[in-house]
CSV table of N, CA and C and ligand atoms in Angstrom, one decimal:
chain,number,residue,atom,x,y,z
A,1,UNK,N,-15.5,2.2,-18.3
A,1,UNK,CA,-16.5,1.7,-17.4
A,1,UNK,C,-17.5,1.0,-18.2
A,2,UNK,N,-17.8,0.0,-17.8
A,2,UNK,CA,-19.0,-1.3,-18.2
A,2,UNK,C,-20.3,-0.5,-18.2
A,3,UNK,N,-21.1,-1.4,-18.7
A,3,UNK,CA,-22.9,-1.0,-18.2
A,3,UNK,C,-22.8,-1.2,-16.7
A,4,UNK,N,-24.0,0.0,-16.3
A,4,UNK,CA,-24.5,-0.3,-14.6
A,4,UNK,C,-25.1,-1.2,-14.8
A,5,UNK,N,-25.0,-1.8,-13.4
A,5,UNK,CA,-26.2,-2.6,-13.2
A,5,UNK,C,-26.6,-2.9,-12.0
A,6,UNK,N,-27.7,-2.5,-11.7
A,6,UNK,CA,-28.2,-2.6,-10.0
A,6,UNK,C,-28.5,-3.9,-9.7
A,7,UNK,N,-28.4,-3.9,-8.0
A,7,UNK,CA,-28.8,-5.6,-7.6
A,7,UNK,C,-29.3,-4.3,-5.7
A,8,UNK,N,-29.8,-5.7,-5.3
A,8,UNK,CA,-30.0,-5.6,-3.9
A,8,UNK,C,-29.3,-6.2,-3.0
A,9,UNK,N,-29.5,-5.6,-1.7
A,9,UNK,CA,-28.6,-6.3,-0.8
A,9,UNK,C,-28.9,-6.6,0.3
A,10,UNK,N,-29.4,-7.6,1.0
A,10,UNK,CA,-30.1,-7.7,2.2
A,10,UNK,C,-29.1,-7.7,3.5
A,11,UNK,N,-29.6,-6.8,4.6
A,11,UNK,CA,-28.5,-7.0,5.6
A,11,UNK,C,-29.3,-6.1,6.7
A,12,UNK,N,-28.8,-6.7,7.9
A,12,UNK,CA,-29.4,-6.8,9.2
A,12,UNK,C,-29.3,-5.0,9.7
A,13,UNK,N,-30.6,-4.2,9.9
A,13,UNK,CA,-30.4,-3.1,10.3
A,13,UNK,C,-29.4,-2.7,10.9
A,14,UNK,N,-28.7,-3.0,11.9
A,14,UNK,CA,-27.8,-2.8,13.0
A,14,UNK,C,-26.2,-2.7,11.9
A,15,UNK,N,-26.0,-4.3,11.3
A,15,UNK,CA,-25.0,-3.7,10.4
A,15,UNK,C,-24.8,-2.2,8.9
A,16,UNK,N,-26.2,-2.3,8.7
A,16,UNK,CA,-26.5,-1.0,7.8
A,16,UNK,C,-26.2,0.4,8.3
A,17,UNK,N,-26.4,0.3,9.9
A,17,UNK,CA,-26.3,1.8,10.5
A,17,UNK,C,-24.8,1.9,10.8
A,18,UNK,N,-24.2,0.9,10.8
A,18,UNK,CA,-22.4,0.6,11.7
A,18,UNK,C,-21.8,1.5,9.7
A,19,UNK,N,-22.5,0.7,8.6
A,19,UNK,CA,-22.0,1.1,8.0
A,19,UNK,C,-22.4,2.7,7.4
A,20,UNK,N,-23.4,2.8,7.2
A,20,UNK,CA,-23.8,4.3,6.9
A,20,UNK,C,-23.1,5.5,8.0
A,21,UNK,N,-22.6,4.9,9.2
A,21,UNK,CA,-21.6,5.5,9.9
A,21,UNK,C,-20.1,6.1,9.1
A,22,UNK,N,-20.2,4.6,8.9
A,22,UNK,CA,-18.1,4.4,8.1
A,22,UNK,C,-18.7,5.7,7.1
A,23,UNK,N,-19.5,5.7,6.1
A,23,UNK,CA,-20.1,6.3,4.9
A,23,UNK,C,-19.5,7.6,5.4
A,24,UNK,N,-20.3,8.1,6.6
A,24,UNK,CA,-20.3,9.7,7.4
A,24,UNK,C,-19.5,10.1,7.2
A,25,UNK,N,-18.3,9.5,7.9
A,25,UNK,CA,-17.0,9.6,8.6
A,25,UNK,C,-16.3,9.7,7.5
A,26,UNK,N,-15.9,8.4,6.4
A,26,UNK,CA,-15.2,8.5,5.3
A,26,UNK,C,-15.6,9.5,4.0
A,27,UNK,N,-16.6,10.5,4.6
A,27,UNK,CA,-17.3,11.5,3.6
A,27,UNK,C,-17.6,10.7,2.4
A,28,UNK,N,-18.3,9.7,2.1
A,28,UNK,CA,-18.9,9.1,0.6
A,28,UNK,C,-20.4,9.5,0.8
A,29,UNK,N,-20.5,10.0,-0.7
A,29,UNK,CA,-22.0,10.7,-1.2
A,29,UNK,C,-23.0,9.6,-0.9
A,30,UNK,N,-22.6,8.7,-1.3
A,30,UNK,CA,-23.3,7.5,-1.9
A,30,UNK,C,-22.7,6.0,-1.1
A,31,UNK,N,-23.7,4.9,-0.8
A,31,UNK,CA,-23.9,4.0,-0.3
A,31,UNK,C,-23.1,3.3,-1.8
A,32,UNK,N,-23.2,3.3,-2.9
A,32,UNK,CA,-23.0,2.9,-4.1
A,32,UNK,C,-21.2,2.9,-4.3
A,33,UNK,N,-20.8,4.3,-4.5
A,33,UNK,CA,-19.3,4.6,-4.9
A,33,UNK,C,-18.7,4.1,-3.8
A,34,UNK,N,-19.4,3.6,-1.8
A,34,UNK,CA,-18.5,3.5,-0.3
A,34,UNK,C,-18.3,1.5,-1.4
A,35,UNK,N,-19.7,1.2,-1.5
A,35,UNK,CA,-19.4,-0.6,-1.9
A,35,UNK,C,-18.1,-0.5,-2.9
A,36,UNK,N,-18.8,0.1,-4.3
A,36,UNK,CA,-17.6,-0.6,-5.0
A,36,UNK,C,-16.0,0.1,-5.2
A,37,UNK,N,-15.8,0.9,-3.8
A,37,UNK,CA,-14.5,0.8,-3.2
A,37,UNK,C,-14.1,-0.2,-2.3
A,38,UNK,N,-15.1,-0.6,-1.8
A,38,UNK,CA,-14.4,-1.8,-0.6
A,38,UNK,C,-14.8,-3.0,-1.0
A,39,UNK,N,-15.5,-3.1,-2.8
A,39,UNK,CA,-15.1,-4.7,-3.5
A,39,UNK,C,-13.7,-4.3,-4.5
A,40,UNK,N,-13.7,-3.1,-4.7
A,40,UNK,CA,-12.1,-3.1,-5.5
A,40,UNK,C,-10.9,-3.3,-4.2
A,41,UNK,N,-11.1,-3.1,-3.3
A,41,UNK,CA,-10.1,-3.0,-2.3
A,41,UNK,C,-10.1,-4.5,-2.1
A,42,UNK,N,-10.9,-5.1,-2.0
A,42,UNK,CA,-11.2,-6.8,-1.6
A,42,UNK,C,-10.1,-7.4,-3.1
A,43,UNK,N,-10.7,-7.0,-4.3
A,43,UNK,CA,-9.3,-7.5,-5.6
A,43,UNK,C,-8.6,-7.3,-5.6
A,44,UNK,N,-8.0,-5.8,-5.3
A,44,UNK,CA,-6.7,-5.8,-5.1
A,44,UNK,C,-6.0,-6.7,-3.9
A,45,UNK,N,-6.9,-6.9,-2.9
A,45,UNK,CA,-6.3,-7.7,-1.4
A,45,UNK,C,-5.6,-9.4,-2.4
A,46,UNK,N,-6.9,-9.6,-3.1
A,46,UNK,CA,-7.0,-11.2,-3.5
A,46,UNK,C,-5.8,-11.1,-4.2
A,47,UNK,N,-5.2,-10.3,-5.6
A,47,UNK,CA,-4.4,-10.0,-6.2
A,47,UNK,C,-2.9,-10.3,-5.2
A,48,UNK,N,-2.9,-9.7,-4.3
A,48,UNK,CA,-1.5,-9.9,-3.4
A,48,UNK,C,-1.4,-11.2,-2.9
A,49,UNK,N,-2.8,-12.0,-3.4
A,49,UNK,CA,-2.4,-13.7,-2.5
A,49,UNK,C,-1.9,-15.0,-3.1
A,50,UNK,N,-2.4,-14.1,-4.4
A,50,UNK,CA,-1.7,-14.6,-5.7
A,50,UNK,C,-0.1,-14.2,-5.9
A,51,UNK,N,1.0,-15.1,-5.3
A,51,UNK,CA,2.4,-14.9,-5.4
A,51,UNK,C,3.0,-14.6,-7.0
A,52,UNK,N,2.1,-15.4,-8.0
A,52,UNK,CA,2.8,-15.1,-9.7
A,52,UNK,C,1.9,-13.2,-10.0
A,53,UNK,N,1.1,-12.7,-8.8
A,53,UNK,CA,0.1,-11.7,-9.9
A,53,UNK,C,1.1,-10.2,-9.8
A,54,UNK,N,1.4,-9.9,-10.9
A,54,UNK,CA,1.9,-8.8,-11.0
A,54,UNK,C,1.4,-7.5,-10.3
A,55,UNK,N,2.1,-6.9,-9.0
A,55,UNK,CA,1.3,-5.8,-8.3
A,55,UNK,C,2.2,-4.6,-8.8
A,56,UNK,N,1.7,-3.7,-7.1
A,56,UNK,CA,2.3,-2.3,-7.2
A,56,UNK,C,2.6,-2.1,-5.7
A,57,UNK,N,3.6,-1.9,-4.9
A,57,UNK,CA,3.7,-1.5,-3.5
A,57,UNK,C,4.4,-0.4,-3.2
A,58,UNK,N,4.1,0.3,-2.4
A,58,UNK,CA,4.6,2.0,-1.8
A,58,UNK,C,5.4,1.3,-0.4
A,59,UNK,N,6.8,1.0,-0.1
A,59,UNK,CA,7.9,1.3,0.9
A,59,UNK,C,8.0,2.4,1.6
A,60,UNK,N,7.9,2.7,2.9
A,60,UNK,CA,8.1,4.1,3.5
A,60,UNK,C,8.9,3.6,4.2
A,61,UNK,N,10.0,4.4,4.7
A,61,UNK,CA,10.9,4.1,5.3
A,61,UNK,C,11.3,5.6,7.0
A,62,UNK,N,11.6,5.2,8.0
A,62,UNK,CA,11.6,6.4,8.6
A,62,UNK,C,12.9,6.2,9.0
A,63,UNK,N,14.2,6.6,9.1
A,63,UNK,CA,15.3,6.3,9.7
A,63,UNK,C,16.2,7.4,10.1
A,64,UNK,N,17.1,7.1,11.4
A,64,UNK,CA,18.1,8.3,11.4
A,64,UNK,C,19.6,7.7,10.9
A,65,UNK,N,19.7,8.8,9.8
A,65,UNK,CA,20.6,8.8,9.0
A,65,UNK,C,22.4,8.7,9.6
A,66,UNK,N,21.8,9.1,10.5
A,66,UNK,CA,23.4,9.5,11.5
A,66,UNK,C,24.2,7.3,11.5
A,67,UNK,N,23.2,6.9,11.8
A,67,UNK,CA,23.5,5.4,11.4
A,67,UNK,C,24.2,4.7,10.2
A,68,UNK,N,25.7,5.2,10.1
A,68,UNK,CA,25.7,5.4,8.6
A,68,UNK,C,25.7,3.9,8.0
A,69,UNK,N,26.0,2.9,8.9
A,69,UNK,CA,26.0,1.1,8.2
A,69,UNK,C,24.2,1.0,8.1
A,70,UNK,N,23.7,1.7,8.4
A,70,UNK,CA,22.1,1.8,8.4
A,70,UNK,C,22.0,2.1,7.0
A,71,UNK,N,22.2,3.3,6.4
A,71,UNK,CA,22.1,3.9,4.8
A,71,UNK,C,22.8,3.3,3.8
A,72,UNK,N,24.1,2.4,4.4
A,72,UNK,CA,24.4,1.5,3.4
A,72,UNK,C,23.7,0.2,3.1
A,73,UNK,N,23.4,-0.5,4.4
A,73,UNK,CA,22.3,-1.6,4.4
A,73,UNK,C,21.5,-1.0,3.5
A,74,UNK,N,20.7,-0.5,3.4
A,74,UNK,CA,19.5,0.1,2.7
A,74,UNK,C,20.0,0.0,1.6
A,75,UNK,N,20.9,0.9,1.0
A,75,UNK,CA,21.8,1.2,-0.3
A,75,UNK,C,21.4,0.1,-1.0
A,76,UNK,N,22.3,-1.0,-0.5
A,76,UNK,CA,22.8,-2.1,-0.9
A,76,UNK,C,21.7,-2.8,-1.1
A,77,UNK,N,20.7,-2.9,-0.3
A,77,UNK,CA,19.8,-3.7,-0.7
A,77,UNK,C,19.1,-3.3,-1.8
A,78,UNK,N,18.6,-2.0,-1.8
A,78,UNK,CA,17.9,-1.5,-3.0
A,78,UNK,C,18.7,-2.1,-4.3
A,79,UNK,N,19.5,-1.7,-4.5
A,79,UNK,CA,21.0,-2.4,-5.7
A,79,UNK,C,20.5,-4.0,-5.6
A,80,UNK,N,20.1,-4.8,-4.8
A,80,UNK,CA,19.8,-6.0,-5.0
A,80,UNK,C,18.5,-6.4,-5.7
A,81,UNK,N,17.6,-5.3,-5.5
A,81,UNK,CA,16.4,-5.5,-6.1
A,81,UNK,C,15.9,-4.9,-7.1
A,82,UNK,N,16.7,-4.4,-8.1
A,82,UNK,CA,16.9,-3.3,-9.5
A,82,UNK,C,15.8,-3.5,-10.4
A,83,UNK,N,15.7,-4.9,-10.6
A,83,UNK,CA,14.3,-4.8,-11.4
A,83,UNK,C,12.8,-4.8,-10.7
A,84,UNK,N,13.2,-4.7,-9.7
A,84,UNK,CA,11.5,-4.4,-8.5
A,84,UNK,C,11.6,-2.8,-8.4
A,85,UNK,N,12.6,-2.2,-8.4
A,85,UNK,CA,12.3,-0.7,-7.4
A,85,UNK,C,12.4,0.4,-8.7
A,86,UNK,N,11.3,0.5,-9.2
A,86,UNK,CA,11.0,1.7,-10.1
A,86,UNK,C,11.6,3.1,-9.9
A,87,UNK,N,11.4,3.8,-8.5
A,87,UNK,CA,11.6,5.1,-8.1
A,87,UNK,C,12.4,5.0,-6.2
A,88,UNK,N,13.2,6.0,-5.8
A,88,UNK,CA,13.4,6.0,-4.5
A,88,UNK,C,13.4,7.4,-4.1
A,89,UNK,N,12.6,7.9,-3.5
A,89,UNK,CA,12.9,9.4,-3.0
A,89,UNK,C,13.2,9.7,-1.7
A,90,UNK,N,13.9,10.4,-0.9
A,90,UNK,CA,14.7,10.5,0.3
A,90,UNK,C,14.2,12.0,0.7
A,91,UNK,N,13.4,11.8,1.9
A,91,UNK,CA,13.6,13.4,2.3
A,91,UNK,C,13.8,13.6,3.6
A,92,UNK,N,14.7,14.9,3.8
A,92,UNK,CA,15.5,14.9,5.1
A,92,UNK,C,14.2,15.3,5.9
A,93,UNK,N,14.1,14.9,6.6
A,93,UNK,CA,12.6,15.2,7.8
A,93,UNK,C,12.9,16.3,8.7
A,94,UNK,N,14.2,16.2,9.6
A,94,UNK,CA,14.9,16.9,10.1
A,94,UNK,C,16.3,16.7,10.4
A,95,UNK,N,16.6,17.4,11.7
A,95,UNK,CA,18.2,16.9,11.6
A,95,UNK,C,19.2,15.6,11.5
A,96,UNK,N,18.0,14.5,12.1
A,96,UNK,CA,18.4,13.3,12.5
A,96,UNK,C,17.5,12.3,11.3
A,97,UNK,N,16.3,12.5,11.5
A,97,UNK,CA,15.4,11.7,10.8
A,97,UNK,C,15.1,11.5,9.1
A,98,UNK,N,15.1,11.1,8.2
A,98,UNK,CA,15.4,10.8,6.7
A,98,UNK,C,13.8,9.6,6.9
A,99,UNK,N,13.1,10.3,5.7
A,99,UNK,CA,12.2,9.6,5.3
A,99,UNK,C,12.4,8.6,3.9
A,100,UNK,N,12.6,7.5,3.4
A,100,UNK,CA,12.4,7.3,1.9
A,100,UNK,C,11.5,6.4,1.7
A,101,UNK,N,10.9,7.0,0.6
A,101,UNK,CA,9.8,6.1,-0.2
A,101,UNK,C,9.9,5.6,-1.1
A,102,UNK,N,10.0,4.0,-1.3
A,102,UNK,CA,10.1,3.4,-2.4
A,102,UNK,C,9.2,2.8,-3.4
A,103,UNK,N,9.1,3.3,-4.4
A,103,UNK,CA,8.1,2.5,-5.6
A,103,UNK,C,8.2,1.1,-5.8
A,104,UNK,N,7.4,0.3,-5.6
A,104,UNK,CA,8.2,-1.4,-6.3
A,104,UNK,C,7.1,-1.6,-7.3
A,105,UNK,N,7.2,-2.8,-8.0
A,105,UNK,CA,6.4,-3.4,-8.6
A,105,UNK,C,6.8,-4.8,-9.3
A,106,UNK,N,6.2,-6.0,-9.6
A,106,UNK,CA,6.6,-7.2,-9.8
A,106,UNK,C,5.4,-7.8,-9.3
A,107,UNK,N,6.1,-9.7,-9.1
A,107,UNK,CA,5.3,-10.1,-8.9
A,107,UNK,C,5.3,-10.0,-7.2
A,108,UNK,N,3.9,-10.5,-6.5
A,108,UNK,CA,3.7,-9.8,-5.2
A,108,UNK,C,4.8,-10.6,-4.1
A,109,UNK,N,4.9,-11.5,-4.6
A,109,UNK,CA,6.0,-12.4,-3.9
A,109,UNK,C,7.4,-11.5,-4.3
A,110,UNK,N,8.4,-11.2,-5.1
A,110,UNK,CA,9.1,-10.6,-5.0
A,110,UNK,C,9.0,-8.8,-4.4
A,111,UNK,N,7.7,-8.7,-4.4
A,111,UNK,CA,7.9,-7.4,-4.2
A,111,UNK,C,8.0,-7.2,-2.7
A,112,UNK,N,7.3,-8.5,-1.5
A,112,UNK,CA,6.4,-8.4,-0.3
A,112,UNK,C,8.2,-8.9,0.2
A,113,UNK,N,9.0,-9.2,-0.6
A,113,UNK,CA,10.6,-9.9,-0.2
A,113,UNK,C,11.3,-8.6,-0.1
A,114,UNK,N,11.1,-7.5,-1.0
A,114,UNK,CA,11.6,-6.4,-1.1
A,114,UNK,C,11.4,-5.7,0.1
A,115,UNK,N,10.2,-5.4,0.2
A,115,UNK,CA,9.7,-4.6,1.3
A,115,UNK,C,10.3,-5.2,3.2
A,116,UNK,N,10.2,-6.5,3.5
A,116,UNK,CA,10.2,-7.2,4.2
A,116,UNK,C,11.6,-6.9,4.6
A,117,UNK,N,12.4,-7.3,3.8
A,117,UNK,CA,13.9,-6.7,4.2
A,117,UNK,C,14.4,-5.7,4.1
A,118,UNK,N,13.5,-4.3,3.7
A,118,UNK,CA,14.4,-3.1,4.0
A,118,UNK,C,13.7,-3.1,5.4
A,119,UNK,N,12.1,-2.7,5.7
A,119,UNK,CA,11.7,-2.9,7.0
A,119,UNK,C,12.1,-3.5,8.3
A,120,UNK,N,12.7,-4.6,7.9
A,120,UNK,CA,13.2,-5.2,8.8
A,120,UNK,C,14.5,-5.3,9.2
A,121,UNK,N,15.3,-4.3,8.5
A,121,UNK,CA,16.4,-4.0,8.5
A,121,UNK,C,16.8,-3.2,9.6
A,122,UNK,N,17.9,-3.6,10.9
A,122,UNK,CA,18.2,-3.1,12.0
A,122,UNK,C,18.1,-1.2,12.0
A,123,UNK,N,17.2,-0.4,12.8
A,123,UNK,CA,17.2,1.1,13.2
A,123,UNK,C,16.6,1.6,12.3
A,124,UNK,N,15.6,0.9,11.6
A,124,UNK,CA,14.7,1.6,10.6
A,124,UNK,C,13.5,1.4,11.8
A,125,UNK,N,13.3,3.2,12.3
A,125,UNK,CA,12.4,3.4,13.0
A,125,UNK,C,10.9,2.6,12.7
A,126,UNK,N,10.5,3.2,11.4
A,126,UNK,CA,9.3,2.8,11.1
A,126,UNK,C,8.7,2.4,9.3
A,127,UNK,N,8.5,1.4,9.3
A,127,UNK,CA,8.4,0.7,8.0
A,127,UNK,C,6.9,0.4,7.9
A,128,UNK,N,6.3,0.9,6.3
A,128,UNK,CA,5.2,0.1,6.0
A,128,UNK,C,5.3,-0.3,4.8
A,129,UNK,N,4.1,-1.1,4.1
A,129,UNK,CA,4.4,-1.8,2.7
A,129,UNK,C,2.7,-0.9,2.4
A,130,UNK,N,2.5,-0.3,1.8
A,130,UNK,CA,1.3,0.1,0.6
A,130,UNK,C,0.8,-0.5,0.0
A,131,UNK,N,0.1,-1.6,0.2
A,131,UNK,CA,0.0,-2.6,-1.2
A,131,UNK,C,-1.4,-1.6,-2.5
A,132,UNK,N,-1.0,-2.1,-3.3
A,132,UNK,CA,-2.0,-1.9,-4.6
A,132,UNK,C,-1.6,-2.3,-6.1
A,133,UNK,N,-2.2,-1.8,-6.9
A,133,UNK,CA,-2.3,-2.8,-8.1
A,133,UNK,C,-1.9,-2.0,-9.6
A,134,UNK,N,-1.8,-2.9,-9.9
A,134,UNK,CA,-1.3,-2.2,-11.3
A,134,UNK,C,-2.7,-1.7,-12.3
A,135,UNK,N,-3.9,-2.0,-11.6
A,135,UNK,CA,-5.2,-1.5,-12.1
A,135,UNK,C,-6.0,-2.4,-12.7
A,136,UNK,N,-4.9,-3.6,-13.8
A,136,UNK,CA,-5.2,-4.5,-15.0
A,136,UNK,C,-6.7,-5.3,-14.3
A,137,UNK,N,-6.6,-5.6,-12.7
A,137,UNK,CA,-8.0,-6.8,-12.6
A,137,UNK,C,-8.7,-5.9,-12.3
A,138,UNK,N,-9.0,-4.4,-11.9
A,138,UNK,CA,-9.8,-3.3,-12.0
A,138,UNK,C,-10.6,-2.8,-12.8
A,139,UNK,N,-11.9,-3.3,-13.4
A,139,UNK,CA,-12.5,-2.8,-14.3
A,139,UNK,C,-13.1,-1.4,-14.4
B,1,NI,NI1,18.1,12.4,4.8
């Protein structure tokens, strides 16, 4: 971590109290550590808009497994994307339901391709993409 360095910040009562709310609610000590989470959240956002910037995204997958051209779709795709998918872990939820989470990483354009088509892939109850960063524009 760098030198601190303080600054001010002028803003309209009304939005000050909306946020010392979020503060409450999101349990942050400090007005200080709530900002520079939600300007590192803002670089990682910028980072994903950049198609060449090397990220990091978390795949969740919710599906019933009983669909077995469902588990091959998936299979197969994963096998298509070998140098994006770091890790895959599968866990049986219950009888019918199978959760997996996939690790990716690349650039954000191949990775947001990865995600996009297992998600969108027919009987996959519920899909999200995680986005975040490999840390590097994170000082
Ligand atoms: Ni399963």
């Amino acid at each position: 971590m760098g030198k601190i360095e303080r600054f001010s910040v002028s803003i309209e009562n009304e939005l000050l109290r909306a946020f010392d709310n979020y503060l409450r609610q999101a349990r942050y000590q400090t007005r200080s550590e709530a900002i520079r989470d939600l300007i590192r959240a803002k670089i990682v956002e910028g980072e994903w808009q950049d198609p060449r910037a090397e990220v990091v995204g978390i795949i969740t997958l919710v599906y019933d497994h009983h669909r077995r051209e469902l588990t091959d779709k998936l299979t197969d795709l994963q096998h298509k994307f070998l140098r994006e998918i770091i890790s895959t872990t599968h866990i049986h939820l219950d009888h019918h339901n199978c959760l997996e989470v996939v690790i990716v990483r690349g650039l954000s354009s191949r990775v947001s391709k990865v995600a996009n088509a297992l998600i969108s892939t027919g009987g996959v109850k519920h899909g999200r993409l995680i986005t975040t960063t490999t840390g590097k524009a994170l000082r």
